[in-house]
Amino acid sequence: MFDSPYVRRVAVSMEQLGVAFDHLNWSVGKDQAQLRELNPLGRVPVLLLPSGERLIESSIILDYLDEQAGPERRLLPAAGAPRRLVQDWLALITGTLDKGIQIAYDRIFKPAEKQHAPWLERCYAQTNGGLRELDRRCAERGEAAWLCGDAISQADVSLACFITYLRDSVQVDLDA
């Protein structure tokens, strides 16, 4: 199950880096007990390393994958201005997604009478503000194939994975 945008970005990154993996199609709802055996938070993604070590947060998993990929293939530059540029995009992309997830959780886990309209309006405003800024930045790039330079980066992977989540799961109108 690639329902989680964080699982999706790890899986796409692994594919991009040519890293083989086994995907367990577990639901964070119905498979919570099994998931908690791997991650005490009961969250995904989780990466089990051959050593038995467990990585339980997508940015840590992505850092590990980049470390293994080496300097020429990594999706987040190692240092300097190129790294800060990708991180700046990631901050905006992830912040936009996080507000969208709050909207989804409110709709999924709270009955309508318990949903707080001012809070949801604020989350929509923040999500849409992030999307407008992403649109502006993308327009600035013109015909460039990638967001941050001449090669795919974690900004490209994360944006693609997170936008599809916002469109499909949160149902944010991406054309508004």
XYZ file of C-alpha atoms in Angstrom:
176
model
C 0.000 0.000 0.000
C 1.453 3.316 -1.056
C -1.366 5.362 0.520
C 1.082 7.337 2.615
C 2.813 10.088 0.645
C 5.863 9.495 2.843
C 5.955 5.798 1.943
C 5.455 6.757 -1.688
C 8.405 9.167 -1.703
C 10.672 6.559 -0.105
C 9.558 3.910 -2.616
C 10.019 6.253 -5.594
C 13.436 7.307 -4.264
C 14.469 3.666 -3.897
C 13.346 2.956 -7.461
C 15.213 6.030 -8.714
C 18.374 4.929 -6.895
C 18.004 1.318 -8.052
C 17.576 -0.063 -4.536
C 15.601 -3.296 -4.367
C 13.063 -3.555 -1.573
C 10.223 -5.676 -0.327
C 7.037 -3.769 0.300
C 4.639 -5.006 2.971
C 1.140 -3.975 1.995
C 0.012 -3.132 5.516
C -2.618 -0.647 6.570
C -1.790 1.694 9.448
C -5.349 1.028 10.580
C -5.980 -2.697 10.414
C -2.347 -3.823 10.733
C -1.476 -1.525 13.626
C -0.298 -4.339 15.937
C 2.162 -5.699 13.345
C 3.338 -2.209 12.486
C 4.001 -1.349 16.153
C 6.366 -4.320 16.311
C 8.507 -2.478 13.756
C 7.815 1.097 14.823
C 6.556 1.910 18.315
C 4.776 4.946 16.860
C 2.729 2.711 14.575
C 3.637 4.872 11.585
C 5.030 4.286 8.129
C 7.436 4.166 6.437
C 9.782 1.787 8.184
C 12.977 0.520 6.575
C 14.529 -2.630 8.010
C 18.245 -2.756 7.256
C 20.133 -6.035 6.765
C 21.851 -5.347 10.101
C 18.467 -5.424 11.857
C 18.479 -1.664 12.428
C 15.127 0.048 11.820
C 14.706 3.481 10.319
C 11.271 4.907 11.122
C 10.988 8.326 9.492
C 11.054 9.128 5.787
C 13.709 11.874 5.930
C 16.032 9.584 7.908
C 15.398 6.759 5.451
C 16.114 9.088 2.531
C 19.317 10.289 4.187
C 20.443 6.679 4.602
C 19.607 5.900 0.955
C 21.581 8.929 -0.226
C 24.524 7.883 1.931
C 24.447 4.449 0.307
C 24.026 5.894 -3.201
C 27.129 8.049 -2.935
C 27.859 11.615 -4.025
C 27.128 11.171 -7.738
C 23.688 9.567 -7.361
C 22.270 11.055 -4.177
C 18.953 12.926 -4.423
C 19.845 15.566 -1.818
C 23.168 17.316 -2.399
C 25.677 16.766 0.381
C 26.452 20.390 1.227
C 26.444 24.032 0.316
C 24.052 26.138 -1.746
C 22.759 23.182 -3.813
C 21.755 21.373 -0.605
C 20.080 24.458 0.848
C 18.143 24.995 -2.382
C 16.707 21.469 -2.317
C 16.022 21.756 1.418
C 14.192 25.044 0.871
C 11.942 23.390 -1.716
C 11.442 20.413 0.621
C 10.419 22.700 3.496
C 7.722 24.287 1.335
C 6.609 20.982 -0.197
C 6.458 19.155 3.144
C 4.794 22.063 4.954
C 2.106 22.215 2.279
C 1.533 18.479 2.548
C 1.399 18.541 6.341
C -1.439 21.068 6.281
C -3.249 18.946 3.698
C -2.847 15.875 5.903
C -4.416 17.768 8.804
C -7.450 18.420 6.583
C -7.652 14.745 5.624
C -7.330 13.544 9.211
C -10.023 15.926 10.380
C -12.382 14.617 7.705
C -11.499 10.957 8.254
C -11.320 10.768 12.037
C -13.797 13.371 13.271
C -17.547 13.357 12.830
C -18.787 16.429 10.967
C -20.197 18.006 14.137
C -16.736 17.822 15.787
C -14.870 19.447 12.907
C -13.864 23.022 13.661
C -14.551 25.140 10.578
C -12.108 27.971 11.432
C -9.295 25.428 11.872
C -10.106 23.703 8.571
C -10.315 27.074 6.797
C -6.879 27.943 8.169
C -5.451 24.599 6.999
C -6.974 25.099 3.541
C -5.541 28.633 3.392
C -2.086 27.343 4.356
C -2.277 24.444 1.906
C -3.453 26.690 -0.920
C -0.835 29.306 -0.027
C 1.862 26.650 -0.262
C 0.470 25.426 -3.581
C 0.420 28.963 -5.005
C 4.058 29.462 -3.987
C 5.004 26.117 -5.527
C 3.227 27.158 -8.740
C 5.098 30.466 -8.734
C 8.448 28.765 -8.225
C 7.730 26.180 -10.894
C 6.759 28.938 -13.331
C 10.081 30.677 -12.592
C 11.880 27.494 -13.667
C 10.316 27.821 -17.108
C 11.079 24.836 -19.298
C 13.668 23.371 -16.931
C 13.177 19.636 -16.474
C 14.033 19.608 -12.759
C 13.282 21.887 -9.835
C 16.823 22.343 -8.512
C 19.412 22.178 -11.224
C 20.161 19.791 -14.035
C 19.236 16.484 -12.383
C 16.395 14.950 -10.437
C 16.486 15.727 -6.720
C 14.487 14.834 -3.648
C 12.475 18.012 -4.279
C 11.218 16.551 -7.577
C 10.396 13.164 -6.048
C 8.659 14.633 -3.002
C 6.650 17.170 -4.981
C 5.325 14.513 -7.355
C 4.407 12.145 -4.507
C 2.882 14.798 -2.279
C 0.880 16.578 -4.987
C -0.802 13.333 -6.012
C -1.720 12.737 -2.360
C -3.197 16.217 -1.999
C -5.174 15.779 -5.204
C -6.366 12.213 -4.629
C -6.700 11.848 -0.854
C -7.236 15.356 0.477
C -9.039 16.403 -2.704
C -7.497 19.840 -2.771
C -8.401 21.537 -6.035
C -5.001 21.910 -7.636
C -6.391 24.101 -10.414
C -7.831 26.732 -8.066
